[in-house]
mmCIF file of C-alpha atoms in Angstrom:
data_model
loop_
_atom_site.group_PDB
_atom_site.id
_atom_site.type_symbol
_atom_site.label_atom_id
_atom_site.label_comp_id
_atom_site.label_asym_id
_atom_site.label_seq_id
_atom_site.Cartn_x
_atom_site.Cartn_y
_atom_site.Cartn_z
ATOM 1 C CA MET A 13 94.950 97.341 106.447
ATOM 2 C CA ASN A 14 92.393 94.966 107.935
ATOM 3 C CA GLU A 15 90.336 97.355 110.011
ATOM 4 C CA LYS A 16 87.046 98.834 108.859
ATOM 5 C CA LEU A 17 86.913 102.561 108.200
ATOM 6 C CA PHE A 18 84.084 104.430 109.871
ATOM 7 C CA PRO A 19 82.098 107.112 108.007
ATOM 8 C CA SER A 20 84.084 109.875 109.729
ATOM 9 C CA GLU A 21 87.328 108.291 108.548
ATOM 10 C CA LEU A 22 85.946 108.035 105.024
ATOM 11 C CA HIS A 23 85.350 111.815 105.071
ATOM 12 C CA VAL A 24 89.068 112.296 105.680
ATOM 13 C CA MET A 25 90.032 109.649 103.127
ATOM 14 C CA ASN A 26 87.856 111.245 100.446
ATOM 15 C CA VAL A 27 89.760 114.515 100.833
ATOM 16 C CA VAL A 28 93.092 112.685 100.626
ATOM 17 C CA TRP A 29 91.975 110.662 97.585
ATOM 18 C CA GLU A 30 90.736 113.807 95.830
ATOM 19 C CA GLN A 31 93.766 115.957 96.607
ATOM 20 C CA GLY A 32 96.605 113.444 96.735
ATOM 21 C CA SER A 33 99.323 114.177 99.268
ATOM 22 C CA VAL A 34 97.804 116.944 101.338
ATOM 23 C CA SER A 35 98.536 118.703 104.605
ATOM 24 C CA ALA A 36 96.448 117.937 107.652
ATOM 25 C CA LYS A 37 95.676 121.653 107.816
ATOM 26 C CA ARG A 38 94.195 121.550 104.306
ATOM 27 C CA ILE A 39 92.099 118.489 105.224
ATOM 28 C CA ALA A 40 90.833 120.380 108.283
ATOM 29 C CA ASP A 41 89.998 123.427 106.137
ATOM 30 C CA VAL A 42 88.078 121.348 103.592
ATOM 31 C CA LEU A 43 86.107 119.437 106.231
ATOM 32 C CA SER A 44 85.383 122.626 108.146
ATOM 33 C CA GLU A 45 83.890 124.133 104.975
ATOM 34 C CA THR A 46 81.993 121.047 103.810
ATOM 35 C CA ILE A 47 80.710 119.421 107.009
ATOM 36 C CA GLY A 48 81.504 121.880 109.775
ATOM 37 C CA TRP A 49 84.175 119.933 111.613
ATOM 38 C CA SER A 50 86.569 121.653 113.991
ATOM 39 C CA LYS A 51 90.316 121.375 113.481
ATOM 40 C CA THR A 52 90.549 119.194 116.610
ATOM 41 C CA THR A 53 87.952 116.734 115.314
ATOM 42 C CA THR A 54 89.685 116.477 111.951
ATOM 43 C CA TYR A 55 93.114 115.881 113.484
ATOM 44 C CA THR A 56 91.677 113.198 115.792
ATOM 45 C CA VAL A 57 90.152 111.360 112.820
ATOM 46 C CA ILE A 58 93.346 111.741 110.764
ATOM 47 C CA LYS A 59 95.303 110.149 113.620
ATOM 48 C CA LYS A 60 92.850 107.222 113.680
ATOM 49 C CA CYS A 61 93.363 106.749 109.930
ATOM 50 C CA ILE A 62 97.132 106.741 110.488
ATOM 51 C CA GLU A 63 96.798 104.179 113.305
ATOM 52 C CA LYS A 64 94.734 101.931 111.012
ATOM 53 C CA GLY A 65 97.297 102.204 108.235
ATOM 54 C CA ALA A 66 94.973 104.015 105.817
ATOM 55 C CA ILE A 67 97.131 107.157 105.766
ATOM 56 C CA THR A 68 100.858 107.718 106.024
ATOM 57 C CA ARG A 69 102.207 110.907 107.578
ATOM 58 C CA THR A 70 105.358 112.682 106.483
ATOM 59 C CA GLU A 71 107.088 115.792 107.764
ATOM 60 C CA PRO A 72 107.541 118.671 107.505
ATOM 61 C CA GLY A 73 104.014 119.969 107.376
ATOM 62 C CA PHE A 74 102.049 116.906 108.568
ATOM 63 C CA ILE A 75 101.516 115.721 104.989
ATOM 64 C CA CYS A 76 98.954 112.930 104.624
ATOM 65 C CA THR A 77 99.078 110.391 101.808
ATOM 66 C CA ALA A 78 96.633 107.547 101.195
ATOM 67 C CA ALA A 79 98.129 104.151 101.984
ATOM 68 C CA ILE A 80 95.100 102.374 100.529
ATOM 69 C CA SER A 81 93.184 103.173 97.355
ATOM 70 C CA LYS A 82 89.538 104.099 97.088
ATOM 71 C CA LYS A 83 89.054 101.005 94.916
ATOM 72 C CA GLU A 84 90.488 98.751 97.646
ATOM 73 C CA ILE A 85 88.170 100.270 100.264
ATOM 74 C CA ARG A 86 85.150 99.913 97.966
ATOM 75 C CA GLN A 87 85.957 96.249 97.345
ATOM 76 C CA LYS A 88 86.466 95.553 101.052
ATOM 77 C CA GLU A 89 83.267 97.365 102.048
ATOM 78 C CA THR A 90 81.260 95.679 99.280
ATOM 79 C CA VAL A 91 82.406 92.211 100.332
ATOM 80 C CA ASP A 92 81.585 93.064 103.951
ATOM 81 C CA LEU A 93 78.099 94.314 102.992
ATOM 82 C CA ILE A 94 77.379 91.222 100.906
ATOM 83 C CA ASP A 95 78.568 88.942 103.712
ATOM 84 C CA ARG A 96 76.633 90.738 106.467
ATOM 85 C CA LEU A 97 73.341 91.422 104.721
ATOM 86 C CA PHE A 98 73.121 88.859 101.944
ATOM 87 C CA GLY A 99 74.826 85.754 103.310
ATOM 88 C CA GLY A 100 77.746 86.157 100.946
ATOM 89 C CA LYS A 101 75.475 85.953 97.881
ATOM 90 C CA THR A 102 76.109 88.700 95.342
ATOM 91 C CA ASP A 103 72.973 87.821 93.385
ATOM 92 C CA ARG A 104 70.892 88.641 96.479
ATOM 93 C CA LEU A 105 72.419 92.126 96.604
ATOM 94 C CA ILE A 106 71.597 92.687 92.941
ATOM 95 C CA ALA A 107 68.070 91.302 93.427
ATOM 96 C CA SER A 108 67.583 93.715 96.322
ATOM 97 C CA ILE A 109 68.695 96.665 94.193
ATOM 98 C CA LEU A 110 66.393 95.595 91.358
ATOM 99 C CA GLU A 111 63.467 95.035 93.738
ATOM 100 C CA TYR A 112 63.552 98.670 94.820
ATOM 101 C CA GLY A 113 63.770 99.970 91.261
ATOM 102 C CA THR A 114 66.657 102.283 92.023
ATOM 103 C CA LEU A 115 68.402 101.826 88.665
ATOM 104 C CA SER A 116 68.003 104.208 85.748
ATOM 105 C CA PRO A 117 67.778 102.851 82.209
ATOM 106 C CA GLU A 118 71.396 103.963 81.650
ATOM 107 C CA GLU A 119 72.533 102.066 84.739
ATOM 108 C CA ILE A 120 70.689 98.937 83.578
ATOM 109 C CA ARG A 121 72.405 99.132 80.176
ATOM 110 C CA GLU A 122 75.773 99.522 81.869
ATOM 111 C CA LEU A 123 75.118 96.517 84.134
ATOM 112 C CA ARG A 124 74.138 94.421 81.105
ATOM 113 C CA ARG A 125 77.346 95.462 79.375
ATOM 114 C CA MET A 126 79.454 94.527 82.422
ATOM 115 C CA ILE A 127 77.697 91.149 82.772
ATOM 116 C CA ASN A 128 78.252 90.394 79.085
ATOM 117 C CA GLU A 129 81.945 91.209 79.473
ATOM 118 C CA MET A 130 82.185 88.755 82.380
ATOM 119 C CA LYS A 131 80.868 85.834 80.298
#
């Protein structure tokens, strides 16, 4: 899958990742409850995910299964963000996060641990 997933498609993917193989009807029910989508909207977005290769569909029951993992999407989106906003420089992303002071002491400790493991 080389295409970018839009936020609406990520809503669908999150349901599939959380529930595993799941019917399109169940996805529509969940998204109706959580964000107020109609069944038609949900099915349209599911079909876009299928066209992009993010979801596979099996019958009977219009069962949707993730064809790409959440980890793979996170990696792809992170690389894209770093390329677009930080000129491909990961340290600039981290500097930006640190500049805005959005990390808790626990998160800072965890980052230090991860950096030490990389050495």
